[in-house]
Amino acid sequence: MIVRNILNAIKELNSKINDLQTQLNNKIDKTISVTTANTNLNDYIETGIYYFSGTYTPTNIPSGTNGWLLVIKNDDNAIKQLWFRYGTANSNDYNTYVRTKFSSGWSNWKQFTTE
């Protein structure tokens, strides 16, 4: 009886650990560092935050050589991408861009204007 209770408690604990792991894996604020050169930003359609260092500059980048890509997906026909340029120290070239994917394809990148 005691052994069965211990086994049941272990199973329940294991289930809770698996649930927690699933929740952690689904967090939107988990940044993924991309370590492949020349990846195409058109291919990033799953919700998430991706970091590209200057070593791994992607294609279809609106500006710069490194930065973060935020992808927000409603469904396969409605996806928003925001590009946050890393920029240069002591400079103001840390621009932000946005574009949208519709069923017909990607819109052009548009730069946010700030004052």
Coordinates of N, CA and C in Angstrom, one line a residue:
M1 N 0.8 -1.2 0.0 CA 0.0 0.0 0.0 C 0.9 1.3 0.0
I2 N 1.9 1.3 0.8 CA 2.8 2.4 0.9 C 3.5 2.6 -0.4
V3 N 4.0 1.5 -1.0 CA 4.7 1.6 -2.3 C 3.8 2.1 -3.4
R4 N 2.6 1.7 -3.4 CA 1.6 2.2 -4.4 C 1.4 3.7 -4.2
N5 N 1.2 4.1 -3.0 CA 1.0 5.6 -2.7 C 2.3 6.4 -3.2
I6 N 3.4 5.9 -3.0 CA 4.6 6.5 -3.4 C 4.7 6.6 -4.9
L7 N 4.4 5.5 -5.6 CA 4.4 5.5 -7.0 C 3.4 6.4 -7.6
N8 N 2.2 6.5 -7.0 CA 1.2 7.4 -7.5 C 1.7 8.9 -7.3
A9 N 2.3 9.1 -6.2 CA 2.8 10.5 -5.9 C 3.9 10.9 -6.9
I10 N 4.7 9.9 -7.3 CA 5.8 10.1 -8.2 C 5.2 10.4 -9.6
K11 N 4.2 9.6 -10.0 CA 3.5 9.8 -11.3 C 2.9 11.2 -11.3
E12 N 2.2 11.6 -10.3 CA 1.6 12.9 -10.2 C 2.6 14.1 -10.3
L13 N 3.7 13.9 -9.6 CA 4.8 14.9 -9.7 C 5.4 15.0 -11.1
N14 N 5.6 13.8 -11.7 CA 6.1 13.8 -13.0 C 5.2 14.5 -14.0
S15 N 3.9 14.3 -13.8 CA 2.9 14.9 -14.7 C 3.0 16.4 -14.5
K16 N 3.1 16.9 -13.3 CA 3.2 18.3 -13.1 C 4.5 18.9 -13.7
I17 N 5.6 18.2 -13.6 CA 6.8 18.6 -14.2 C 6.7 18.7 -15.7
N18 N 6.1 17.7 -16.3 CA 5.8 17.8 -17.8 C 5.0 19.0 -18.2
D19 N 3.9 19.2 -17.4 CA 3.0 20.4 -17.7 C 3.8 21.7 -17.6
L20 N 4.7 21.8 -16.6 CA 5.5 23.0 -16.4 C 6.5 23.2 -17.6
Q21 N 7.1 22.1 -18.0 CA 8.0 22.1 -19.1 C 7.3 22.6 -20.4
T22 N 6.0 22.1 -20.6 CA 5.3 22.5 -21.8 C 5.0 24.0 -21.7
Q23 N 4.6 24.5 -20.5 CA 4.3 25.9 -20.4 C 5.6 26.8 -20.7
L24 N 6.7 26.3 -20.2 CA 8.0 27.0 -20.4 C 8.3 27.0 -21.9
N25 N 8.1 25.9 -22.6 CA 8.4 25.8 -24.0 C 7.5 26.7 -24.8
N26 N 6.4 27.0 -24.4 CA 5.4 27.9 -25.1 C 5.5 29.3 -24.8
K27 N 6.4 29.7 -23.9 CA 6.5 31.2 -23.6 C 7.0 32.0 -24.8
I28 N 6.3 33.1 -25.0 CA 6.6 33.9 -26.2 C 7.9 34.7 -25.9
D29 N 8.3 35.0 -24.7 CA 9.5 35.8 -24.4 C 10.8 35.0 -24.4
K30 N 10.8 33.8 -24.9 CA 12.0 33.0 -24.9 C 12.7 33.3 -26.2
T31 N 13.8 34.0 -26.2 CA 14.6 34.3 -27.4 C 15.4 33.2 -27.9
I32 N 15.3 32.9 -29.2 CA 16.1 31.9 -29.8 C 17.2 32.5 -30.6
S33 N 18.4 32.2 -30.3 CA 19.6 32.7 -31.0 C 19.8 31.8 -32.3
V34 N 19.7 32.5 -33.4 CA 19.9 31.8 -34.7 C 21.4 31.7 -35.0
T35 N 21.8 30.5 -35.3 CA 23.2 30.2 -35.6 C 23.5 29.7 -37.0
T36 N 22.6 30.1 -37.9 CA 22.8 29.6 -39.3 C 22.8 30.9 -40.2
A37 N 23.8 31.0 -41.0 CA 23.9 32.2 -41.9 C 22.9 32.1 -43.0
N38 N 22.6 33.3 -43.5 CA 21.7 33.4 -44.7 C 20.3 32.8 -44.6
T39 N 19.8 32.7 -43.4 CA 18.4 32.2 -43.3 C 17.5 33.3 -43.8
N40 N 16.4 32.9 -44.3 CA 15.4 33.8 -44.9 C 14.3 34.2 -43.9
L41 N 14.2 35.5 -43.7 CA 13.2 36.0 -42.7 C 11.8 35.6 -43.2
N42 N 11.6 35.4 -44.5 CA 10.3 34.9 -45.0 C 9.9 33.6 -44.4
D43 N 10.9 32.8 -44.0 CA 10.6 31.4 -43.4 C 10.3 31.4 -42.0
Y44 N 10.4 32.6 -41.3 CA 10.1 32.7 -39.9 C 8.6 33.0 -39.7
I45 N 7.8 32.0 -39.5 CA 6.4 32.2 -39.5 C 5.8 31.7 -38.1
E46 N 6.6 31.2 -37.3 CA 6.1 30.7 -36.0 C 6.3 31.7 -34.9
T47 N 5.3 32.0 -34.1 CA 5.4 33.0 -33.0 C 6.7 32.7 -32.2
G48 N 7.4 33.8 -32.0 CA 8.6 33.7 -31.2 C 9.5 34.9 -31.4
I49 N 10.6 35.0 -30.6 CA 11.6 36.0 -30.7 C 12.9 35.4 -31.1
Y50 N 13.5 35.9 -32.2 CA 14.7 35.3 -32.7 C 15.8 36.4 -32.7
Y51 N 17.0 36.0 -32.3 CA 18.1 37.0 -32.3 C 19.1 36.5 -33.4
F52 N 19.5 37.5 -34.2 CA 20.5 37.3 -35.3 C 21.7 38.1 -35.0
S53 N 22.9 37.5 -34.8 CA 24.1 38.3 -34.6 C 24.6 38.7 -35.9
G54 N 25.6 39.5 -36.0 CA 26.2 40.0 -37.2 C 26.9 38.8 -38.0
T55 N 27.2 37.8 -37.3 CA 27.8 36.6 -37.9 C 26.8 35.8 -38.7
Y56 N 25.5 35.9 -38.3 CA 24.5 35.1 -38.9 C 23.4 36.0 -39.5
T57 N 23.8 36.9 -40.3 CA 22.8 37.9 -40.9 C 21.9 37.2 -41.8
P58 N 20.5 37.4 -41.7 CA 19.6 36.7 -42.5 C 19.3 37.5 -43.8
T59 N 18.7 36.8 -44.8 CA 18.2 37.5 -46.0 C 16.9 38.1 -45.7
N60 N 16.4 39.1 -46.5 CA 15.2 39.8 -46.4 C 15.2 40.6 -45.1
I61 N 16.3 41.0 -44.7 CA 16.5 41.9 -43.5 C 16.2 43.4 -44.0
P62 N 15.5 44.2 -43.3 CA 15.2 45.5 -43.8 C 16.4 46.5 -43.6
S63 N 17.2 46.3 -42.6 CA 18.3 47.2 -42.3 C 19.3 46.6 -41.3
G64 N 20.6 47.0 -41.5 CA 21.6 46.5 -40.5 C 22.1 45.1 -40.8
T65 N 22.8 44.5 -39.9 CA 23.3 43.2 -40.0 C 22.9 42.3 -38.9
N66 N 22.4 42.8 -37.8 CA 22.0 42.0 -36.6 C 20.8 42.7 -35.9
G67 N 20.1 41.9 -35.1 CA 18.9 42.4 -34.4 C 18.0 41.2 -34.0
W68 N 16.8 41.6 -33.6 CA 15.8 40.7 -33.1 C 14.6 40.7 -34.1
L69 N 14.1 39.5 -34.3 CA 12.9 39.4 -35.1 C 11.8 38.9 -34.2
L70 N 10.7 39.6 -34.1 CA 9.5 39.2 -33.3 C 8.5 38.7 -34.3
V71 N 8.0 37.5 -34.2 CA 7.0 37.0 -35.0 C 5.7 36.7 -34.2
I72 N 4.6 37.3 -34.7 CA 3.3 37.1 -34.1 C 2.4 36.4 -35.2
K73 N 1.9 35.3 -34.8 CA 1.1 34.5 -35.8 C -0.4 34.3 -35.3
N74 N -1.3 34.7 -36.2 CA -2.7 34.4 -36.0 C -3.1 33.1 -36.6
D75 N -2.7 33.0 -37.9 CA -2.8 31.7 -38.6 C -1.9 31.8 -39.8
D76 N -1.8 30.8 -40.6 CA -0.9 30.8 -41.7 C -1.1 31.9 -42.7
N77 N -2.2 32.6 -42.7 CA -2.5 33.7 -43.6 C -2.4 35.1 -43.0
A78 N -2.1 35.1 -41.7 CA -2.0 36.4 -41.0 C -0.8 36.4 -40.0
I79 N 0.3 36.9 -40.4 CA 1.5 36.8 -39.6 C 2.2 38.2 -39.6
K80 N 2.6 38.7 -38.5 CA 3.2 40.0 -38.3 C 4.7 39.8 -37.9
Q81 N 5.6 40.5 -38.6 CA 7.0 40.4 -38.2 C 7.5 41.8 -37.8
L82 N 8.2 42.0 -36.7 CA 8.8 43.2 -36.3 C 10.3 43.0 -36.2
W83 N 11.1 43.8 -36.9 CA 12.6 43.7 -36.9 C 13.1 44.9 -36.0
F84 N 13.8 44.5 -34.9 CA 14.5 45.5 -34.1 C 16.0 45.5 -34.3
R85 N 16.4 46.5 -35.1 CA 17.8 46.5 -35.4 C 18.7 46.8 -34.2
Y86 N 19.8 46.0 -34.1 CA 20.6 46.1 -32.9 C 21.2 47.5 -32.8
G87 N 21.7 48.0 -33.9 CA 22.3 49.3 -34.0 C 23.8 49.3 -33.6
T88 N 24.3 50.5 -33.6 CA 25.7 50.8 -33.3 C 25.9 51.6 -32.1
A89 N 26.9 51.3 -31.3 CA 27.1 52.1 -30.0 C 27.3 53.6 -30.4
N90 N 26.7 54.4 -29.5 CA 26.8 55.9 -29.6 C 26.2 56.3 -31.0
S91 N 25.2 55.7 -31.4 CA 24.6 56.1 -32.7 C 23.1 56.0 -32.5
N92 N 22.3 56.5 -33.5 CA 20.9 56.4 -33.4 C 20.3 55.5 -34.6
D93 N 21.0 54.4 -34.9 CA 20.6 53.6 -36.0 C 20.0 52.3 -35.5
Y94 N 19.3 52.3 -34.4 CA 18.6 51.2 -33.9 C 17.1 51.2 -34.2
N95 N 16.9 51.2 -35.5 CA 15.5 51.4 -36.1 C 14.7 50.1 -35.9
T96 N 13.3 50.3 -36.0 CA 12.4 49.2 -35.9 C 11.5 49.2 -37.2
Y97 N 11.3 48.0 -37.7 CA 10.5 47.8 -38.9 C 9.4 46.8 -38.7
V98 N 8.4 46.9 -39.5 CA 7.3 46.0 -39.4 C 6.8 45.6 -40.8
R99 N 6.3 44.3 -40.9 CA 5.7 43.9 -42.2 C 4.6 42.8 -41.8
T100 N 3.8 42.5 -42.8 CA 2.7 41.5 -42.5 C 2.6 40.5 -43.7
K101 N 2.4 39.3 -43.4 CA 2.2 38.3 -44.4 C 0.7 38.0 -44.5
F102 N 0.2 38.1 -45.6 CA -1.2 37.8 -45.9 C -1.2 36.5 -46.8
S103 N -2.3 36.0 -47.2 CA -2.4 34.9 -48.1 C -1.7 35.1 -49.4
S104 N -1.6 36.4 -49.8 CA -1.0 36.8 -51.1 C 0.5 36.9 -51.0
G105 N 1.1 36.9 -49.8 CA 2.5 37.1 -49.6 C 2.9 38.2 -48.6
W106 N 4.2 38.5 -48.5 CA 4.7 39.5 -47.5 C 4.5 40.9 -48.1
S107 N 4.1 41.8 -47.2 CA 4.2 43.2 -47.5 C 5.6 43.7 -47.5
N108 N 5.9 44.9 -47.9 CA 7.2 45.5 -47.8 C 7.4 45.9 -46.3
W109 N 8.7 45.9 -45.9 CA 9.1 46.4 -44.6 C 8.7 47.9 -44.5
K110 N 8.2 48.3 -43.4 CA 7.9 49.8 -43.1 C 8.6 50.1 -41.9
Q111 N 9.4 51.2 -41.9 CA 10.1 51.7 -40.7 C 9.2 52.5 -39.8
F112 N 9.3 52.2 -38.5 CA 8.6 53.1 -37.5 C 9.3 54.4 -37.5
T113 N 8.6 55.5 -37.5 CA 9.2 56.8 -37.4 C 9.0 57.3 -35.9
T114 N 10.1 57.7 -35.3 CA 10.1 58.2 -33.9 C 10.8 59.6 -33.9
E115 N 10.4 60.4 -33.0 CA 10.9 61.7 -32.8 C 11.7 61.7 -31.6

